[in-house]
Amino acid sequence: MVSLGVVGTGIFATDSHLPAIGKVDDLSVKAAFNRTKEKAEKFADVAGFPKSKVHDTLEDLIKDPEVDAVDALVPVSNNLATIKAAVAAGKPIAIEKPIAASLEDAKDIVKVARDTDLPVLILENFVYHEGVAKLKELLPKIGDVVTFLYQSTGPYAPNKYHATAWRQKPEHIGGYLSDGGVHQMAVLTEVLGSVKSVSARTTQLKEVSGDVDTLNALFNMESGAFGTFVYTSYLGATTKTTKFTIFGTKGSLVYDNSPGVGPVITAQFGEDAKSASAPETIKVEPETNNGVDKEFANFRDAVNAKDKSLLKVTPEKAFHHFAVIVACVLSGRKDSQLTEVEKP
């Protein structure tokens, strides 16, 4: 049994992490810390552990001998310090994306993770989606990838997460774009590999987003492929769409994860119109807990085995997800200037 200490007991900890952890065998929450202690005490009531295990400081929680590993949901500007504290105490840590508030902090996190044998997992749940695994399985069948279209767009819909101060006044570059955009980067790069450079346009449609919130970019991939990436959830009335279309020399794949439609993959094979197969529809099982339970199962396995190589989203991977969005933001500030994606 791996006993977790939760740092940051806000909305997502209660509504997402706790139910997901409850679905994972040999994993449980035994302690918590929050800057507002009353919130941690309410969390303890929901999680079912005694209030005596609500700690007054981060250091106290990390040093608790009954805490085997840390689950951290903190303002992104605190990620580096939280990871350093856990590693210094010999505790594995899983921490919410994006990896950091700046590329400098992100590089430091990568170094900390490289220099320790402890598992350091960046919690990026989209990597664990079944649709992503299925796309990777099908990809070789369409030959060399030539180009792609990735669209994640929707109308502005106020929700409880918009009210958090760190989102409305973000310290992390890109604000909403980096907070949510790394999810899309996780899918895109898990399937197609790393992005080499970008040319992007950005704008801010809503004050509540805190920074630019709408992005349209051309991506040049390390593989030589290129494609278009469009991302925003701040539009006027429109149908919410999440669709990833990949065109190859021997066919195409369309992964549609739009609400009410997916997840579903449509595949078509052939080198030209004459040899084209009929479109094949491949249904994908919807995720329970949006894949959050799978990432915690992955963390449990790595902690139990004391093997960080088992982690599916390393700090190096998460650095790239973030660095692509940063490159887009910087390109947007420079009138779409071609911008290289930084490496850790």
Short mmCIF file of C-alpha atoms in Angstrom, two decimals:
data_model
loop_
_atom_site.label_atom_id
_atom_site.label_comp_id
_atom_site.label_asym_id
_atom_site.label_seq_id
_atom_site.Cartn_x
_atom_site.Cartn_y
_atom_site.Cartn_z
CA MET A 1 0.00 0.00 0.00
CA VAL A 2 1.34 3.43 -1.01
CA SER A 3 0.17 6.17 1.37
CA LEU A 4 -0.10 9.63 -0.15
CA GLY A 5 0.18 13.04 1.43
CA VAL A 6 -1.79 15.61 -0.58
CA VAL A 7 -0.45 19.16 -0.88
CA GLY A 8 -3.12 21.61 -2.03
CA THR A 9 -6.63 20.45 -1.17
CA GLY A 10 -8.67 22.63 -3.50
CA ILE A 11 -11.36 21.86 -6.06
CA PHE A 12 -9.38 19.50 -8.28
CA ALA A 13 -7.96 17.55 -5.36
CA THR A 14 -11.44 16.86 -4.02
CA ASP A 15 -13.37 16.46 -7.26
CA SER A 16 -10.79 14.64 -9.40
CA HIS A 17 -7.76 13.29 -7.55
CA LEU A 18 -9.60 11.79 -4.60
CA PRO A 19 -12.16 9.78 -6.64
CA ALA A 20 -9.43 8.62 -9.03
CA ILE A 21 -7.12 7.50 -6.22
CA GLY A 22 -10.05 5.60 -4.74
CA LYS A 23 -10.21 3.49 -7.90
CA VAL A 24 -6.55 2.46 -7.70
CA ASP A 25 -5.65 -0.62 -5.68
CA ASP A 26 -2.93 -0.30 -3.04
CA LEU A 27 -3.09 3.51 -3.03
CA SER A 28 -4.69 5.76 -0.43
CA VAL A 29 -4.60 9.29 0.98
CA LYS A 30 -3.38 9.46 4.58
CA ALA A 31 -2.44 13.12 5.16
CA ALA A 32 -2.82 16.62 3.77
CA PHE A 33 -1.54 20.18 3.88
CA ASN A 34 -3.14 23.36 2.60
CA ARG A 35 -2.23 26.99 3.25
CA THR A 36 -5.80 27.44 4.50
CA LYS A 37 -6.00 24.72 7.13
CA GLU A 38 -9.80 24.63 7.18
CA LYS A 39 -9.80 23.46 3.55
CA ALA A 40 -7.44 20.63 4.42
CA GLU A 41 -9.66 19.63 7.34
CA LYS A 42 -12.71 19.49 5.05
CA PHE A 43 -10.66 17.41 2.64
CA ALA A 44 -9.74 15.04 5.48
CA ASP A 45 -13.44 14.54 6.23
CA VAL A 46 -14.15 13.64 2.61
CA ALA A 47 -11.06 11.44 2.29
CA GLY A 48 -11.73 9.68 5.57
CA PHE A 49 -8.52 10.25 7.49
CA PRO A 50 -8.26 11.91 10.94
CA LYS A 51 -7.74 15.66 11.28
CA SER A 52 -4.60 14.89 13.27
CA LYS A 53 -3.04 14.09 9.88
CA VAL A 54 -3.70 17.61 8.59
CA HIS A 55 -0.28 19.23 8.81
CA ASP A 56 0.58 22.85 9.50
CA THR A 57 3.43 23.08 6.98
CA LEU A 58 4.59 21.43 3.78
CA GLU A 59 7.73 20.30 5.58
CA ASP A 60 5.70 18.55 8.29
CA LEU A 61 3.68 16.63 5.72
CA ILE A 62 6.73 15.57 3.74
CA LYS A 63 8.52 14.39 6.90
CA ASP A 64 5.49 12.41 8.13
CA PRO A 65 6.77 8.80 8.39
CA GLU A 66 3.34 7.50 7.34
CA VAL A 67 3.53 9.41 4.04
CA ASP A 68 5.24 7.30 1.37
CA ALA A 69 4.82 9.75 -1.50
CA VAL A 70 3.45 13.21 -2.27
CA ASP A 71 0.56 14.27 -4.51
CA ALA A 72 0.88 18.01 -5.13
CA LEU A 73 -1.66 20.43 -6.57
CA VAL A 74 -0.11 23.84 -5.98
CA PRO A 75 0.04 27.13 -7.90
CA VAL A 76 2.39 26.37 -10.76
CA SER A 77 4.94 28.93 -9.54
CA ASN A 78 5.43 26.71 -6.46
CA ASN A 79 6.11 23.49 -8.38
CA LEU A 80 9.91 23.71 -8.28
CA ALA A 81 10.14 24.38 -4.54
CA THR A 82 7.62 21.61 -3.78
CA ILE A 83 9.49 19.05 -5.88
CA LYS A 84 12.83 20.02 -4.33
CA ALA A 85 11.40 19.64 -0.82
CA ALA A 86 9.97 16.19 -1.53
CA VAL A 87 13.12 14.89 -3.20
CA ALA A 88 15.32 16.27 -0.41
CA ALA A 89 13.23 14.27 2.07
CA GLY A 90 13.46 11.11 -0.04
CA LYS A 91 9.79 11.11 -1.06
CA PRO A 92 8.54 10.37 -4.60
CA ILE A 93 6.23 13.08 -5.91
CA ALA A 94 3.44 13.42 -8.47
CA ILE A 95 2.63 17.04 -9.29
CA GLU A 96 0.02 18.67 -11.51
CA LYS A 97 0.85 20.10 -14.91
CA PRO A 98 2.01 22.42 -16.36
CA ILE A 99 5.52 21.59 -15.21
CA ALA A 100 6.43 25.14 -14.15
CA ALA A 101 5.72 28.85 -14.46
CA SER A 102 8.79 29.51 -16.60
CA LEU A 103 11.22 27.59 -18.76
CA GLU A 104 13.97 28.36 -16.24
CA ASP A 105 12.05 26.65 -13.44
CA ALA A 106 11.12 23.81 -15.79
CA LYS A 107 14.78 23.22 -16.63
CA ASP A 108 15.60 23.10 -12.91
CA ILE A 109 12.84 20.53 -12.37
CA VAL A 110 14.23 18.36 -15.16
CA LYS A 111 17.67 18.53 -13.53
CA VAL A 112 16.30 17.64 -10.08
CA ALA A 113 14.48 14.64 -11.57
CA ARG A 114 17.52 13.49 -13.52
CA ASP A 115 19.73 13.67 -10.44
CA THR A 116 17.53 11.44 -8.27
CA ASP A 117 16.38 7.83 -8.45
CA LEU A 118 13.04 8.85 -6.94
CA PRO A 119 10.00 8.86 -9.25
CA VAL A 120 8.99 12.43 -10.16
CA LEU A 121 5.78 12.32 -12.20
CA ILE A 122 4.14 15.27 -13.93
CA LEU A 123 0.40 14.63 -13.80
CA GLU A 124 -0.65 14.89 -17.45
CA ASN A 125 -3.67 12.61 -17.75
CA PHE A 126 -4.28 12.94 -21.51
CA VAL A 127 -1.22 10.77 -22.24
CA TYR A 128 -3.08 7.85 -20.66
CA HIS A 129 -6.16 8.08 -22.88
CA GLU A 130 -6.93 4.90 -24.82
CA GLY A 131 -7.43 6.93 -27.99
CA VAL A 132 -3.81 8.08 -27.86
CA ALA A 133 -2.54 4.51 -27.57
CA LYS A 134 -4.78 3.44 -30.47
CA LEU A 135 -3.54 6.28 -32.68
CA LYS A 136 0.07 5.26 -32.00
CA GLU A 137 -0.81 1.68 -32.92
CA LEU A 138 -2.45 2.70 -36.21
CA LEU A 139 0.06 5.38 -37.25
CA PRO A 140 2.54 3.10 -39.10
CA LYS A 141 -0.30 1.93 -41.35
CA ILE A 142 -0.66 5.37 -42.99
CA GLY A 143 2.97 5.56 -44.09
CA ASP A 144 5.03 8.70 -43.56
CA VAL A 145 3.14 11.51 -41.84
CA VAL A 146 2.98 14.51 -44.15
CA THR A 147 0.75 17.01 -42.39
CA PHE A 148 -1.96 17.28 -39.72
CA LEU A 149 -4.76 19.43 -38.34
CA TYR A 150 -5.33 19.66 -34.59
CA GLN A 151 -8.40 21.59 -33.45
CA SER A 152 -9.51 22.07 -29.85
CA THR A 153 -12.05 24.89 -29.83
CA GLY A 154 -15.19 25.86 -27.98
CA PRO A 155 -17.39 28.68 -26.72
CA TYR A 156 -16.66 30.51 -23.49
CA ALA A 157 -18.40 28.72 -20.62
CA PRO A 158 -17.69 30.07 -17.10
CA ASN A 159 -16.77 27.36 -14.61
CA LYS A 160 -15.51 26.96 -11.05
CA TYR A 161 -11.87 26.79 -12.12
CA HIS A 162 -11.94 30.28 -13.64
CA ALA A 163 -12.43 31.74 -10.16
CA THR A 164 -9.03 30.61 -8.89
CA ALA A 165 -6.73 33.61 -8.40
CA TRP A 166 -3.66 31.97 -9.94
CA ARG A 167 -5.60 31.44 -13.18
CA GLN A 168 -7.03 34.97 -13.35
CA LYS A 169 -3.65 36.54 -12.59
CA PRO A 170 -1.25 33.91 -13.90
CA GLU A 171 2.43 34.00 -13.06
CA HIS A 172 3.09 31.30 -15.65
CA ILE A 173 3.75 32.41 -19.22
CA GLY A 174 0.75 31.97 -21.48
CA GLY A 175 -1.76 31.67 -18.64
CA TYR A 176 -4.75 29.69 -19.92
CA LEU A 177 -2.88 28.59 -23.05
CA SER A 178 -0.14 26.87 -21.09
CA ASP A 179 -2.49 25.59 -18.37
CA GLY A 180 -4.82 23.81 -20.78
CA GLY A 181 -2.70 23.77 -23.92
CA VAL A 182 -0.21 21.30 -22.47
CA HIS A 183 -3.03 18.71 -22.50
CA GLN A 184 -3.28 19.05 -26.27
CA MET A 185 0.51 19.05 -26.65
CA ALA A 186 0.61 15.80 -24.69
CA VAL A 187 -1.69 14.13 -27.22
CA LEU A 188 -0.06 15.64 -30.30
CA THR A 189 3.54 14.91 -29.33
CA GLU A 190 2.81 11.47 -27.85
CA VAL A 191 1.54 10.48 -31.31
CA LEU A 192 3.73 12.50 -33.70
CA GLY A 193 6.88 13.19 -31.71
CA SER A 194 8.58 16.46 -30.86
CA VAL A 195 7.84 19.90 -32.29
CA LYS A 196 10.91 21.66 -33.72
CA SER A 197 9.61 25.18 -34.37
CA VAL A 198 6.39 27.20 -34.50
CA SER A 199 4.89 30.26 -36.15
CA ALA A 200 1.87 31.47 -34.21
CA ARG A 201 -0.82 34.11 -33.81
CA THR A 202 -2.41 34.71 -30.42
CA THR A 203 -5.00 37.03 -28.92
CA GLN A 204 -6.94 37.53 -25.68
CA LEU A 205 -10.73 37.39 -25.98
CA LYS A 206 -11.76 37.35 -22.31
CA GLU A 207 -10.34 39.32 -19.38
CA VAL A 208 -10.99 36.39 -17.02
CA SER A 209 -8.39 34.30 -18.85
CA GLY A 210 -5.61 36.55 -17.52
CA ASP A 211 -3.47 36.42 -20.68
CA VAL A 212 -3.70 35.40 -24.33
CA ASP A 213 -6.35 32.70 -24.67
CA THR A 214 -6.65 31.99 -28.39
CA LEU A 215 -3.96 30.40 -30.55
CA ASN A 216 -3.50 29.42 -34.19
CA ALA A 217 -0.09 28.04 -35.11
CA LEU A 218 1.92 26.25 -37.77
CA PHE A 219 4.07 23.48 -36.29
CA ASN A 220 7.22 22.09 -37.86
CA MET A 221 7.94 18.66 -36.40
CA GLU A 222 11.35 17.09 -35.79
CA SER A 223 10.21 14.29 -38.13
CA GLY A 224 9.83 16.71 -41.04
CA ALA A 225 6.03 16.72 -40.93
CA PHE A 226 4.15 19.98 -40.46
CA GLY A 227 0.65 20.94 -39.44
CA THR A 228 -1.81 23.39 -37.96
CA PHE A 229 -2.79 23.70 -34.30
CA VAL A 230 -5.84 25.74 -33.21
CA TYR A 231 -6.73 26.09 -29.54
CA THR A 232 -9.20 28.18 -27.53
CA SER A 233 -12.21 27.86 -25.25
CA TYR A 234 -13.14 31.54 -25.32
CA LEU A 235 -15.13 31.88 -28.55
CA GLY A 236 -18.70 32.96 -29.16
CA ALA A 237 -21.41 30.38 -29.82
CA THR A 238 -19.99 27.34 -31.58
CA THR A 239 -19.93 23.57 -31.20
CA LYS A 240 -17.15 22.37 -28.90
CA THR A 241 -14.74 20.41 -31.05
CA THR A 242 -11.65 18.34 -30.33
CA LYS A 243 -10.38 16.68 -33.49
CA PHE A 244 -6.94 15.46 -34.59
CA THR A 245 -6.56 14.62 -38.30
CA ILE A 246 -3.32 13.04 -39.54
CA PHE A 247 -2.51 12.70 -43.26
CA GLY A 248 0.09 10.18 -44.41
CA THR A 249 1.49 8.85 -47.68
CA LYS A 250 -0.60 5.68 -47.32
CA GLY A 251 -3.75 6.88 -45.59
CA SER A 252 -5.25 9.08 -42.90
CA LEU A 253 -6.50 8.97 -39.32
CA VAL A 254 -9.14 11.18 -37.69
CA TYR A 255 -9.37 11.12 -33.89
CA ASP A 256 -12.56 12.87 -32.79
CA ASN A 257 -12.90 13.38 -29.05
CA SER A 258 -15.59 16.04 -29.27
CA PRO A 259 -18.41 15.96 -26.69
CA GLY A 260 -21.30 13.83 -27.90
CA VAL A 261 -19.22 12.36 -30.71
CA GLY A 262 -16.12 10.62 -29.43
CA PRO A 263 -13.84 9.21 -28.63
CA VAL A 264 -13.78 7.60 -32.07
CA ILE A 265 -11.11 7.07 -34.73
CA THR A 266 -11.84 6.97 -38.46
CA ALA A 267 -9.11 5.32 -40.52
CA GLN A 268 -8.68 5.10 -44.28
CA PHE A 269 -5.82 3.35 -46.05
CA GLY A 270 -4.36 3.52 -49.56
CA GLU A 271 -1.74 5.47 -51.52
CA ASP A 272 -4.26 7.28 -53.73
CA ALA A 273 -7.96 7.61 -54.51
CA LYS A 274 -7.96 4.48 -56.69
CA SER A 275 -6.53 2.22 -53.98
CA ALA A 276 -8.36 3.85 -51.05
CA SER A 277 -10.14 1.58 -48.61
CA ALA A 278 -13.57 2.36 -47.25
CA PRO A 279 -13.40 4.47 -44.07
CA GLU A 280 -13.10 2.26 -40.99
CA THR A 281 -14.62 3.42 -37.70
CA ILE A 282 -12.81 2.36 -34.56
CA LYS A 283 -14.65 3.08 -31.33
CA VAL A 284 -12.58 3.91 -28.28
CA GLU A 285 -13.79 3.30 -24.74
CA PRO A 286 -14.50 6.60 -22.92
CA GLU A 287 -12.14 7.30 -20.04
CA THR A 288 -13.25 6.97 -16.45
CA ASN A 289 -12.00 9.95 -14.45
CA ASN A 290 -10.56 11.34 -17.71
CA GLY A 291 -7.51 9.11 -17.28
CA VAL A 292 -6.58 10.49 -13.86
CA ASP A 293 -6.93 7.04 -12.28
CA LYS A 294 -4.49 5.64 -14.86
CA GLU A 295 -1.82 8.21 -14.05
CA PHE A 296 -2.07 7.41 -10.35
CA ALA A 297 -1.81 3.68 -11.11
CA ASN A 298 1.34 4.49 -13.08
CA PHE A 299 2.72 6.47 -10.13
CA ARG A 300 1.91 3.66 -7.69
CA ASP A 301 3.72 1.14 -9.89
CA ALA A 302 6.84 3.31 -10.13
CA VAL A 303 6.87 3.98 -6.37
CA ASN A 304 6.40 0.30 -5.49
CA ALA A 305 9.10 -0.80 -7.93
CA LYS A 306 11.38 2.12 -7.00
CA ASP A 307 11.81 2.54 -10.75
CA LYS A 308 11.34 5.98 -12.28
CA SER A 309 11.73 4.52 -15.78
CA LEU A 310 8.15 3.24 -15.47
CA LEU A 311 6.75 6.79 -15.49
CA LYS A 312 4.86 7.74 -18.66
CA VAL A 313 5.14 11.52 -18.24
CA THR A 314 8.63 12.43 -17.11
CA PRO A 315 9.69 16.02 -16.45
CA GLU A 316 11.53 15.89 -19.80
CA LYS A 317 8.28 15.11 -21.63
CA ALA A 318 6.31 17.69 -19.68
CA PHE A 319 9.04 20.26 -20.38
CA HIS A 320 8.46 19.79 -24.10
CA HIS A 321 4.67 20.13 -23.75
CA PHE A 322 5.19 23.45 -21.96
CA ALA A 323 8.04 24.65 -24.19
CA VAL A 324 5.89 24.31 -27.32
CA ILE A 325 3.21 26.56 -25.83
CA VAL A 326 5.85 29.04 -24.66
CA ALA A 327 7.28 29.14 -28.19
CA CYS A 328 3.78 29.85 -29.53
CA VAL A 329 3.26 32.71 -27.06
CA LEU A 330 6.65 34.22 -27.91
CA SER A 331 6.02 33.87 -31.64
CA GLY A 332 2.65 35.58 -31.22
CA ARG A 333 4.37 38.51 -29.50
CA LYS A 334 6.75 38.84 -32.47
CA ASP A 335 4.22 38.96 -35.30
CA SER A 336 4.37 35.20 -35.97
CA GLN A 337 8.15 35.04 -36.17
CA LEU A 338 9.41 31.47 -36.60
CA THR A 339 10.44 30.38 -33.09
CA GLU A 340 12.47 27.34 -32.09
CA VAL A 341 11.13 25.17 -29.27
CA GLU A 342 13.59 25.18 -26.38
CA LYS A 343 15.13 22.01 -25.03
CA PRO A 344 15.80 21.30 -21.32
#
